[in-house]
């Protein structure tokens, strides 16, 4: 069985997805900037599921290193999940060039570029694989509280939609997960509404089912497809007040 590559190898949602696939015997490669933490997660996968699992160092802001990694993996992975993300305080990055560069690179440029490179490799090598990008409903509409993050995620959604069309004939599927609220270290400081909040394991189950069924397109946990639709349809005057 070909491997699953997790870009953002220490992400709470990403590692839950990796565990879900490792359970059925799939080898895993965890690419993370904290290679020690990723290696501990890889050891856990080896121990629990008896699968080959390893960690590799990658800071996704080093785009050349990212490309070298995805071109160097042998054999080409069958599933690639980009779970990198950075949700800063909007006020802290609003007009800070370095903060803006980082929020766009981590949430948009790097995942889009690395998934595109893997998609091309899959197509060229005849691997009918799956690309999974972690997007966000924050990308559905600009909001005063997080519009740099939301704009970067909107860019990722558009890139994945284009990639999905480009790779359709090669049989490579592209999923864009828009998970709503998920209780992880990214949101640990936020008060999230329990009835709208998923666990990383909920999202992992959703992704596993969609990949297994060969689905492509946006993917939402219940009831976020409806929430997202309403958010997009709201007139601007009303959206401002909610
Ligand atoms: N949690 C939610 O409610 C929620 C909602 C919608 C979308 N999402 C998206 O879901 C994805 C996973 O998020 P999560 O909730 O699992 O949060 P998380 O546990 O904080 O995961 C984010 C991951 O991104 C990694 N990362 C950040 N900058 C990086 C860089 N320069 N190079 C390499 N890795 C980097 C982090 O690594 P470090 O540990 O080294 O920082 C971490 O592993 C993200 O794309 C996020 O935007 C989350």
Coordinates of C-alpha atoms in Angstrom, one line a residue, residues 22-231:
X22 CA -2.7 3.9 9.6
X23 CA -5.3 1.8 11.3
X24 CA -5.9 0.0 8.0
X25 CA -2.2 -0.6 7.5
X26 CA -1.2 2.5 5.4
X27 CA 2.4 3.7 5.8
X28 CA 2.7 7.4 7.0
X29 CA 5.2 10.2 6.5
X30 CA 4.9 13.1 8.8
X31 CA 6.5 16.4 7.6
X32 CA 6.8 18.9 10.3
X33 CA 9.0 21.7 11.5
X34 CA 9.2 20.2 15.0
X35 CA 10.7 16.9 13.9
X36 CA 11.0 15.6 17.5
X37 CA 7.3 16.0 18.1
X38 CA 6.5 14.4 14.7
X39 CA 8.8 11.5 15.4
X40 CA 7.0 10.9 18.7
X41 CA 3.7 10.8 16.7
X42 CA 5.3 8.4 14.1
X43 CA 6.5 6.1 16.9
X44 CA 3.0 6.0 18.3
X45 CA 1.7 5.0 14.8
X46 CA 4.3 2.2 14.5
X47 CA 3.6 1.0 18.0
X48 CA -0.2 1.1 17.8
X49 CA -0.8 -0.1 14.2
X50 CA 2.4 -1.8 13.2
X51 CA 2.8 0.4 10.1
X52 CA 6.0 2.0 8.7
X53 CA 5.8 5.6 9.9
X54 CA 8.5 8.3 9.9
X55 CA 9.0 12.0 10.5
X56 CA 10.8 14.4 8.1
X57 CA 11.8 18.0 8.9
X58 CA 10.0 20.7 6.9
X59 CA 9.2 24.3 7.6
X60 CA 6.7 24.9 4.8
X61 CA 7.8 28.5 4.4
X62 CA 10.9 27.1 2.7
X63 CA 9.1 26.4 -0.5
X64 CA 12.2 24.9 -2.3
X65 CA 12.7 22.5 0.6
X66 CA 9.1 21.5 0.4
X67 CA 9.3 20.8 -3.4
X68 CA 12.5 18.8 -2.9
X69 CA 10.7 16.7 -0.3
X70 CA 7.6 16.0 -2.4
X71 CA 9.7 15.1 -5.5
X72 CA 12.1 12.9 -3.4
X73 CA 9.6 10.6 -1.7
X74 CA 9.8 7.1 -3.1
X75 CA 7.4 5.7 -4.0
X76 CA 5.0 8.6 -4.7
X77 CA 2.4 8.8 -1.9
X78 CA -1.2 7.9 -2.7
X79 CA -2.7 10.4 -0.2
X80 CA -1.4 13.8 0.6
X81 CA -3.0 15.9 3.4
X82 CA -2.0 19.5 3.9
X83 CA -2.9 20.4 7.5
X84 CA -0.6 23.4 8.0
X85 CA -2.2 26.5 9.2
X86 CA -1.6 29.6 11.3
X87 CA -4.4 31.6 12.9
X88 CA -2.9 34.8 14.3
X89 CA -4.6 37.7 16.1
X90 CA -5.8 39.9 13.2
X91 CA -4.7 43.1 15.0
X92 CA -1.2 41.7 15.4
X93 CA -0.7 41.0 11.7
X94 CA -3.0 43.6 10.1
X95 CA -0.2 45.8 8.7
X96 CA 2.8 43.9 9.7
X97 CA 4.6 42.8 6.5
X98 CA 6.3 39.7 8.1
X99 CA 3.0 38.6 9.8
X100 CA 1.1 39.0 6.5
X101 CA 3.8 37.1 4.6
X102 CA 3.6 34.3 7.1
X103 CA -0.2 34.0 7.2
X104 CA -0.4 33.9 3.4
X105 CA 2.5 31.4 3.0
X106 CA 1.4 29.0 5.7
X107 CA -2.3 29.0 4.9
X108 CA -2.2 29.4 1.1
X109 CA 1.0 29.5 -0.9
X110 CA 2.8 26.5 0.7
X111 CA -0.1 24.0 0.8
X112 CA -1.3 25.0 -2.7
X113 CA 2.2 24.7 -4.2
X114 CA 3.1 21.4 -2.5
X115 CA -0.3 19.7 -3.2
X116 CA 0.0 20.9 -6.9
X117 CA 3.5 19.4 -7.2
X118 CA 2.2 16.1 -5.7
X119 CA -0.8 16.1 -7.9
X120 CA 1.4 16.4 -11.0
X121 CA 3.6 13.6 -9.8
X122 CA 0.6 11.4 -9.2
X123 CA -0.7 12.1 -12.7
X124 CA 2.6 11.5 -14.3
X125 CA 3.2 8.2 -12.5
X126 CA -0.4 7.0 -13.0
X127 CA -1.2 7.1 -9.2
X128 CA -4.9 7.7 -8.9
X129 CA -4.4 9.5 -5.6
X130 CA -6.1 11.9 -3.3
X131 CA -5.1 15.4 -2.3
X132 CA -6.7 16.8 0.9
X133 CA -6.4 20.5 1.8
X134 CA -7.6 21.8 5.1
X135 CA -9.4 25.0 4.3
X136 CA -11.8 27.0 6.4
X137 CA -15.3 28.5 6.4
X138 CA -13.3 31.7 7.3
X139 CA -12.5 31.7 3.6
X140 CA -16.2 31.9 2.6
X141 CA -16.5 35.5 3.5
X142 CA -14.3 38.3 4.8
X143 CA -14.8 39.1 8.5
X144 CA -13.3 42.0 10.5
X145 CA -11.9 39.6 13.1
X146 CA -9.7 37.4 10.8
X147 CA -9.7 38.7 7.2
X148 CA -6.0 37.9 6.5
X149 CA -6.5 34.3 7.5
X150 CA -9.8 34.1 5.7
X151 CA -8.3 35.6 2.5
X152 CA -5.5 33.1 2.6
X153 CA -8.0 30.2 3.0
X154 CA -10.1 31.7 0.2
X155 CA -7.1 31.6 -2.0
X156 CA -6.5 27.9 -1.1
X157 CA -10.1 27.0 -1.9
X158 CA -9.8 28.6 -5.3
X159 CA -6.5 26.9 -6.0
X160 CA -7.9 23.5 -5.0
X161 CA -10.9 24.0 -7.2
X162 CA -8.6 24.7 -10.2
X163 CA -6.4 21.8 -9.4
X164 CA -9.4 19.6 -9.1
X165 CA -10.4 20.4 -12.7
X166 CA -6.8 20.1 -13.9
X167 CA -6.3 16.6 -12.5
X168 CA -9.8 15.2 -13.1
X169 CA -8.8 13.2 -16.2
X170 CA -5.8 11.8 -14.5
X171 CA -8.0 10.3 -11.8
X172 CA -6.5 12.4 -9.0
X173 CA -9.2 13.5 -6.5
X174 CA -9.0 16.8 -4.6
X175 CA -10.9 17.4 -1.4
X176 CA -11.1 20.8 0.4
X177 CA -12.1 20.3 4.0
X178 CA -14.0 23.2 5.6
X179 CA -14.2 21.9 9.1
X180 CA -16.1 24.6 11.0
X181 CA -14.9 24.8 14.6
X182 CA -12.6 22.0 15.8
X183 CA -11.3 21.7 19.3
X184 CA -7.4 21.7 18.8
X185 CA -4.4 23.6 20.0
X186 CA -5.2 26.3 17.3
X187 CA -8.5 27.1 19.0
X188 CA -7.7 26.2 22.6
X189 CA -7.9 29.9 23.6
X190 CA -11.3 30.4 22.0
X191 CA -14.8 29.8 23.5
X192 CA -16.4 27.6 20.9
X193 CA -20.1 26.7 20.8
X194 CA -20.3 23.0 21.7
X195 CA -23.1 22.1 19.2
X196 CA -21.1 23.5 16.3
X197 CA -17.7 22.1 17.4
X198 CA -16.1 18.9 16.1
X199 CA -13.3 16.8 17.5
X200 CA -10.2 16.1 15.3
X201 CA -11.5 12.4 15.2
X202 CA -14.8 13.6 13.8
X203 CA -13.0 15.3 10.9
X204 CA -10.7 12.3 10.4
X205 CA -13.7 10.0 10.0
X206 CA -15.2 12.4 7.5
X207 CA -12.0 12.6 5.5
X208 CA -11.5 8.8 5.6
X209 CA -15.0 8.2 4.3
X210 CA -14.7 10.7 1.5
X211 CA -11.3 9.4 0.4
X212 CA -12.6 5.8 0.5
X213 CA -15.6 6.7 -1.6
X214 CA -13.3 8.6 -4.1
X215 CA -15.0 11.9 -3.5
X216 CA -13.8 15.2 -4.7
X217 CA -14.8 18.8 -3.9
X218 CA -15.6 20.7 -0.7
X219 CA -16.2 18.6 2.4
X220 CA -18.1 19.9 5.5
X221 CA -19.0 18.3 8.8
X222 CA -22.7 18.6 9.7
X223 CA -24.2 21.3 9.8
X224 CA -21.5 23.5 8.3
X225 CA -22.5 23.0 4.7
X226 CA -25.8 24.8 5.6
X227 CA -24.0 27.4 7.8
X228 CA -21.5 28.1 5.0
X229 CA -24.3 28.5 2.4
X230 CA -26.2 31.0 4.6
X231 CA -23.0 32.9 5.4

